[in-house]
Tab-separated table of C-alpha atoms and ligand atoms in Angstrom:
chain	number	residue	atom	x	y	z
D	1	MET	CA	112.800	95.709	93.664
D	2	GLY	CA	115.022	96.261	96.221
D	3	ARG	CA	111.814	96.325	98.535
D	4	ALA	CA	110.617	92.948	96.924
D	5	LEU	CA	113.693	91.353	97.701
D	6	ALA	CA	114.107	92.477	101.169
D	7	GLY	CA	110.217	91.735	101.373
D	8	ALA	CA	110.854	88.332	100.640
D	9	LEU	CA	113.715	87.941	102.839
D	10	LEU	CA	111.801	89.418	106.046
D	11	GLU	CA	108.887	87.308	105.220
D	12	ALA	CA	111.267	83.934	105.155
D	13	GLY	CA	112.666	85.498	109.024
D	14	ARG	CA	115.807	86.658	107.781
D	15	ASP	CA	117.420	89.754	110.026
D	16	VAL	CA	117.581	92.472	107.242
D	17	THR	CA	119.024	95.843	107.241
D	18	VAL	CA	118.220	97.976	104.309
D	19	TRP	CA	119.595	101.250	102.735
D	20	ASN	CA	118.500	103.425	100.031
D	21	ARG	CA	120.147	106.750	98.526
D	22	THR	CA	117.262	108.566	99.400
D	23	PRO	CA	116.306	107.601	102.812
D	24	GLY	CA	112.573	106.877	103.981
D	25	LYS	CA	111.555	104.907	100.954
D	26	ALA	CA	111.460	101.239	102.988
D	27	GLY	CA	107.864	101.522	103.071
D	28	ASP	CA	105.926	99.016	105.437
D	29	LEU	CA	109.290	96.785	105.546
D	30	LEU	CA	110.372	98.869	109.083
D	31	ALA	CA	107.312	97.619	110.424
D	32	ARG	CA	107.640	93.789	109.186
D	33	GLY	CA	110.812	93.965	110.891
D	34	ALA	CA	113.899	95.567	108.786
D	35	ARG	CA	115.941	98.390	109.922
D	36	GLU	CA	117.039	101.350	107.990
D	37	VAL	CA	120.460	102.695	108.307
D	38	ARG	CA	121.829	106.272	106.551
D	39	SER	CA	124.876	104.743	104.760
D	40	VAL	CA	126.661	101.881	103.223
D	41	GLU	CA	129.062	101.163	105.572
D	42	GLU	CA	126.449	100.602	108.166
D	43	ALA	CA	124.606	98.341	105.925
D	44	ILE	CA	127.712	96.167	105.092
D	45	GLU	CA	128.678	95.794	108.801
D	46	ALA	CA	125.264	94.763	110.017
D	47	GLY	CA	126.232	90.973	108.380
D	48	ASP	CA	128.342	88.772	106.543
D	49	LEU	CA	126.203	88.974	103.137
D	50	THR	CA	125.430	92.172	101.605
D	51	VAL	CA	122.938	92.339	98.331
D	52	ALA	CA	122.961	95.244	96.380
D	53	CYS	CA	120.071	95.979	94.049
D	54	LEU	CA	120.240	99.722	92.358
D	55	LEU	CA	119.923	101.218	88.618
D	56	ASP	CA	123.000	100.179	86.975
D	57	ASP	CA	126.545	99.467	87.304
D	58	ALA	CA	127.526	102.764	87.573
D	59	SER	CA	125.374	103.141	90.530
D	60	VAL	CA	126.677	100.066	92.302
D	61	ARG	CA	130.783	101.286	91.943
D	62	GLU	CA	129.311	104.989	93.017
D	63	ALA	CA	128.020	103.394	96.158
D	64	LEU	CA	130.513	100.942	96.953
D	65	ALA	CA	133.733	103.069	96.335
D	66	PRO	CA	133.475	104.902	99.257
D	67	ALA	CA	132.746	101.743	101.648
D	68	ILE	CA	134.720	99.440	99.660
D	69	ARG	CA	137.068	98.366	102.582
D	70	LYS	CA	134.261	97.355	105.065
D	71	LEU	CA	133.563	94.742	102.555
D	72	ALA	CA	136.954	92.840	103.097
D	73	GLY	CA	136.301	89.269	103.968
D	74	ARG	CA	132.478	89.467	103.680
D	75	THR	CA	130.419	88.593	100.722
D	76	LEU	CA	128.777	90.765	98.458
D	77	VAL	CA	125.861	89.580	96.031
D	78	ASN	CA	124.719	92.220	92.866
D	79	LEU	CA	121.475	91.905	91.638
D	80	THR	CA	121.613	95.110	89.542
D	81	SER	CA	121.466	94.101	85.748
D	82	GLY	CA	124.315	94.851	83.626
D	83	SER	CA	126.416	93.449	81.254
D	84	PRO	CA	128.766	90.373	81.335
D	85	ARG	CA	131.751	92.655	81.082
D	86	GLN	CA	130.757	94.920	83.638
D	87	ALA	CA	130.080	91.881	85.915
D	88	ARG	CA	133.462	90.471	85.093
D	89	GLU	CA	135.344	93.828	86.228
D	90	LEU	CA	133.445	94.377	89.055
D	91	ALA	CA	134.449	90.810	90.250
D	92	GLY	CA	138.098	91.839	89.510
D	93	TRP	CA	137.658	95.218	91.643
D	94	LEU	CA	136.041	93.066	94.373
D	95	GLU	CA	138.859	90.638	94.435
D	96	GLU	CA	141.437	93.328	94.806
D	97	TYR	CA	139.895	93.999	98.146
D	98	GLY	CA	139.026	90.382	99.074
D	99	VAL	CA	135.567	90.481	98.746
D	100	ARG	CA	133.519	87.500	98.117
D	101	PHE	CA	131.319	88.031	95.133
D	102	LEU	CA	128.673	86.387	93.362
D	103	ALA	CA	127.086	88.622	90.028
D	104	GLY	CA	123.317	87.859	89.761
D	105	GLY	CA	120.504	88.565	87.135
D	106	ILE	CA	116.923	88.543	88.439
D	107	MET	CA	114.242	86.290	86.766
D	108	ALA	CA	111.313	88.069	88.277
D	109	VAL	CA	109.350	91.400	88.452
D	110	PRO	CA	108.489	93.195	91.917
D	111	PRO	CA	105.209	91.275	92.259
D	112	THR	CA	106.499	87.661	91.488
D	113	VAL	CA	109.590	88.029	93.718
D	114	GLY	CA	109.643	84.784	96.362
D	115	THR	CA	106.573	83.672	94.617
D	116	ASP	CA	107.123	79.970	92.545
D	117	GLY	CA	108.156	81.237	89.356
D	118	ALA	CA	110.467	83.541	90.140
D	119	PHE	CA	114.153	82.529	89.754
D	120	ILE	CA	117.448	84.059	90.418
D	121	LEU	CA	120.910	83.557	88.217
D	122	TYR	CA	123.827	83.739	89.988
D	123	SER	CA	127.719	83.494	88.816
D	124	GLY	CA	131.081	83.002	90.762
D	125	THR	CA	132.484	79.961	92.248
D	126	ARG	CA	130.144	77.231	93.325
D	127	ASP	CA	131.621	76.607	96.785
D	128	LEU	CA	130.159	80.405	97.324
D	129	PHE	CA	126.950	79.971	95.288
D	130	ASP	CA	126.261	76.807	97.914
D	131	ARG	CA	126.904	79.092	100.799
D	132	VAL	CA	124.544	81.912	99.785
D	133	ALA	CA	121.811	79.863	97.686
D	134	PRO	CA	119.816	78.480	100.953
D	135	VAL	CA	119.613	82.416	102.608
D	136	LEU	CA	119.026	83.871	99.615
D	137	GLY	CA	116.246	81.026	98.268
D	138	PRO	CA	113.206	83.070	99.567
D	139	ILE	CA	113.675	85.775	96.927
D	140	GLY	CA	113.612	83.153	94.090
D	141	ARG	CA	114.717	79.770	92.958
D	142	PRO	CA	118.547	79.801	92.782
D	143	HIS	CA	120.064	79.202	89.557
D	144	TRP	CA	124.036	78.844	89.444
D	145	ALA	CA	125.164	79.947	85.506
D	146	GLY	CA	128.237	78.868	86.083
D	147	GLU	CA	131.675	80.231	87.407
D	148	ASP	CA	132.492	83.110	84.908
D	149	PRO	CA	131.155	86.331	86.901
D	150	GLY	CA	129.458	87.426	83.225
D	151	PHE	CA	127.165	84.361	82.908
D	152	ALA	CA	124.430	85.386	85.062
D	153	ALA	CA	124.478	88.904	83.150
D	154	LEU	CA	124.706	86.912	79.782
D	155	TYR	CA	121.830	84.666	80.591
D	156	ASP	CA	119.801	87.351	81.896
D	157	VAL	CA	120.442	89.719	78.949
D	158	GLY	CA	119.399	86.260	76.534
D	159	GLY	CA	116.259	86.128	78.651
D	160	LEU	CA	115.204	89.687	78.511
D	161	SER	CA	115.572	89.135	74.465
D	162	GLY	CA	113.407	86.190	74.391
D	163	MET	CA	110.818	88.067	76.454
D	164	TYR	CA	110.867	91.038	74.296
D	165	GLY	CA	110.787	89.361	71.344
D	166	ILE	CA	107.262	87.875	72.378
D	167	GLY	CA	106.313	91.120	73.880
D	168	ALA	CA	106.882	92.859	70.350
D	169	GLY	CA	105.177	90.021	68.268
D	170	ALA	CA	102.301	90.728	70.432
D	171	SER	CA	102.248	94.059	70.298
D	172	HIS	CA	102.225	93.649	66.432
D	173	ALA	CA	99.651	91.434	66.428
D	174	VAL	CA	97.302	93.423	68.414
D	175	ALA	CA	97.885	96.394	66.539
D	176	LEU	CA	97.335	94.808	63.443
D	177	VAL	CA	93.802	93.218	64.855
D	178	HIS	CA	92.994	96.697	66.209
D	179	ALA	CA	93.650	98.423	62.965
D	180	GLU	CA	91.602	96.101	60.824
D	181	GLY	CA	88.337	96.620	63.309
D	182	GLY	CA	89.151	93.063	65.256
D	183	ASP	CA	88.154	92.460	68.737
D	184	VAL	CA	91.259	92.931	70.143
D	185	GLU	CA	90.120	91.662	74.030
D	186	ALA	CA	88.630	88.455	72.480
D	187	PHE	CA	91.596	88.106	69.607
D	188	LYS	CA	94.012	88.044	73.017
D	189	ARG	CA	91.922	85.262	75.459
D	190	GLU	CA	90.959	83.163	72.528
D	191	VAL	CA	93.612	82.913	70.089
D	192	LEU	CA	96.765	84.947	70.363
D	193	GLN	CA	97.532	83.393	74.535
D	194	PRO	CA	96.415	79.529	73.664
D	195	TRP	CA	98.612	80.304	70.292
D	196	MET	CA	101.781	81.368	72.077
D	197	GLU	CA	101.484	78.925	74.571
D	198	GLN	CA	101.232	75.983	72.169
D	199	MET	CA	104.108	77.546	70.137
D	200	LEU	CA	106.687	78.668	73.178
D	201	PRO	CA	107.785	75.058	73.825
D	202	ILE	CA	108.514	74.674	69.620
D	203	MET	CA	110.209	78.173	69.509
D	204	VAL	CA	112.622	77.647	72.411
D	205	ALA	CA	113.595	74.024	71.246
D	206	GLY	CA	114.056	75.033	67.516
D	207	SER	CA	116.118	78.333	67.836
D	208	ASP	CA	119.647	77.771	66.931
D	209	VAL	CA	122.723	79.354	65.973
D	210	SER	CA	122.828	77.242	62.976
D	211	GLU	CA	122.475	79.118	59.452
D	212	SER	CA	120.441	76.050	57.943
D	213	VAL	CA	116.664	75.500	59.153
D	214	PRO	CA	115.570	71.774	59.803
D	215	ASP	CA	113.442	70.444	56.754
D	216	GLU	CA	110.252	69.942	59.000
D	217	TYR	CA	110.516	73.827	58.997
D	218	ASN	CA	109.739	74.217	55.419
D	219	PRO	CA	111.783	77.615	55.079
D	220	ALA	CA	110.748	78.431	51.718
D	221	MET	CA	107.096	77.870	52.491
D	222	GLN	CA	107.723	80.171	55.846
D	223	ALA	CA	109.499	82.951	53.861
D	224	THR	CA	106.464	83.145	51.310
D	225	GLY	CA	104.148	83.232	54.617
D	226	LEU	CA	106.469	86.282	55.991
D	227	GLU	CA	106.354	88.074	52.959
D	228	THR	CA	102.212	87.917	53.121
D	229	MET	CA	102.703	88.672	56.656
D	230	LEU	CA	104.284	92.088	56.410
D	231	SER	CA	101.714	92.823	53.259
D	232	VAL	CA	99.040	92.417	55.864
D	233	SER	CA	100.634	94.280	58.129
D	234	GLU	CA	101.569	97.672	55.441
D	235	GLU	CA	97.908	96.992	54.107
D	236	ALA	CA	96.521	97.913	57.597
D	237	GLY	CA	98.498	100.807	58.070
D	238	VAL	CA	100.591	99.039	60.997
D	239	PRO	CA	103.729	101.346	61.277
D	240	ASP	CA	106.989	99.457	59.652
D	241	GLU	CA	108.901	99.528	62.983
D	242	GLN	CA	106.024	97.369	64.656
D	243	ALA	CA	107.127	94.660	62.335
D	244	GLY	CA	110.696	94.177	62.957
D	245	HIS	CA	110.105	90.502	63.956
D	246	LEU	CA	108.661	89.370	60.758
D	247	ARG	CA	111.595	90.806	58.939
D	248	THR	CA	114.153	89.006	61.216
D	249	SER	CA	112.257	85.683	60.875
D	250	LEU	CA	112.169	86.267	57.013
D	251	TRP	CA	115.895	86.893	56.738
D	252	GLU	CA	116.414	83.571	58.839
D	253	MET	CA	113.969	81.843	56.397
D	254	ARG	CA	116.022	82.943	53.276
D	255	ARG	CA	119.327	82.453	54.828
D	256	GLY	CA	117.985	78.896	55.605
D	257	VAL	CA	117.146	78.392	52.136
D	258	ALA	CA	120.170	79.620	50.505
D	259	ALA	CA	122.295	77.385	53.202
D	260	GLY	CA	120.066	74.451	51.398
P	1	NAP	N1	111.958	96.116	88.454
P	1	NAP	C1	111.862	95.257	87.948
P	1	NAP	O1	111.028	94.560	87.157
P	1	NAP	C2	113.374	94.413	87.763
P	1	NAP	C3	113.100	93.126	87.012
P	1	NAP	C4	114.461	92.672	87.044
P	1	NAP	C5	115.582	93.327	87.520
P	1	NAP	N2	115.094	94.419	87.646
P	1	NAP	C6	116.649	95.509	88.012
P	1	NAP	O2	116.909	95.235	89.233
P	1	NAP	C7	117.499	97.304	89.522
P	1	NAP	C8	116.617	97.967	90.033
P	1	NAP	O3	115.613	98.207	89.450
P	1	NAP	P1	114.226	99.003	90.243
P	1	NAP	O4	112.941	98.685	89.395
P	1	NAP	O5	114.890	98.642	91.892
P	1	NAP	O6	114.761	100.289	89.691
P	1	NAP	P2	114.223	101.905	90.249
P	1	NAP	O7	112.909	101.499	91.066
P	1	NAP	O8	114.658	103.120	89.092
P	1	NAP	O9	115.085	101.839	91.791
P	1	NAP	C9	116.748	102.543	91.421
P	1	NAP	C10	117.125	102.588	92.869
P	1	NAP	O10	118.440	102.567	92.253
P	1	NAP	C11	118.920	103.716	93.519
P	1	NAP	N3	119.951	104.528	92.474
P	1	NAP	C12	120.149	104.913	91.833
P	1	NAP	N4	121.350	105.590	91.318
P	1	NAP	C13	121.753	105.400	92.365
P	1	NAP	C14	123.301	105.423	92.621
P	1	NAP	N5	123.782	106.536	91.960
P	1	NAP	N6	124.103	105.777	93.873
P	1	NAP	C15	123.053	104.898	95.050
P	1	NAP	N7	121.930	104.322	94.416
P	1	NAP	C16	121.118	104.184	93.426
P	1	NAP	C17	117.671	104.449	93.763
P	1	NAP	O11	117.700	105.405	94.516
P	1	NAP	P3	117.017	106.699	94.898
P	1	NAP	O12	115.696	106.023	95.682
P	1	NAP	O13	117.781	107.244	95.785
P	1	NAP	O14	116.494	107.041	93.511
P	1	NAP	C18	116.595	103.209	93.751
P	1	NAP	O15	116.684	102.872	94.687
P	1	NAP	C19	118.179	97.438	88.175
P	1	NAP	O16	119.078	96.788	87.708
P	1	NAP	C20	116.757	96.456	87.318
P	1	NAP	O17	117.150	96.385	85.817
P	1	NAP	C21	114.449	95.239	87.805
């Protein structure tokens, strides 16, 4: 991911210095104009804005700790995935050293970084976001998630939860069709894709924290349908673990019926 981020910034003409724990992984970034340095200190000293994108929160702490004083008066944007609590604690730690900080979350995968669909979540002060957004815009559309430094991680985890839900449903659908001898590729192309495209906006709009399910959703009918789907899955011999999303939806519909 670090290579993709640096690549998009170089493409936009930014002056980019890169550091990676294991040197020599910059690939074609150097030929494209990036400068590789051997220490985090040198990377921080190269400019006013440092972007961290490492494995997890612990790796960011480990990499920054020896160089933390160099960050005083500078800006750090952390695009490493983590939890809201980790982001808040990191913000507190950096504040002690006078570091301007934005927490982030990347809503893209390396091949889509810098493309139209990519967007990046940021949380921290609006003022700092307004200054950083034009500089980092080339990696993906900047989206401010709020002052609370934990919100970029919160929305990131929420977005990923939605994505994995879709992925789990799609995998189960394909397993089912395969188990019954169907044409998986034709099913994906002609049924699954157009059906999911039709339903995605409805599913997102209809997601709610309330226990009740709107009348037009007819939860009793849906509960009956979900029980049938679970039977079909079982009869096809698809592992029960793969049908977890159907059980979740059945639980929601039964709760809706119970709530009237
Ligand atoms: N890839 C994606 O599709 C994607 C999408 C959205 C968000 N993200 C997030 O972006 C971050 C990076 O993902 P990635 O795909 O680049 O992962 P990756 O390919 O596994 O790379 C991990 C990077 O972290 C470095 N690292 C690990 N432990 C370290 C430590 N203790 N100190 C210093 N550096 C350390 C590694 O350095 P070495 O080379 O020395 O091992 C490597 O550069 C993750 O938080 C991930 O969740 C990734």
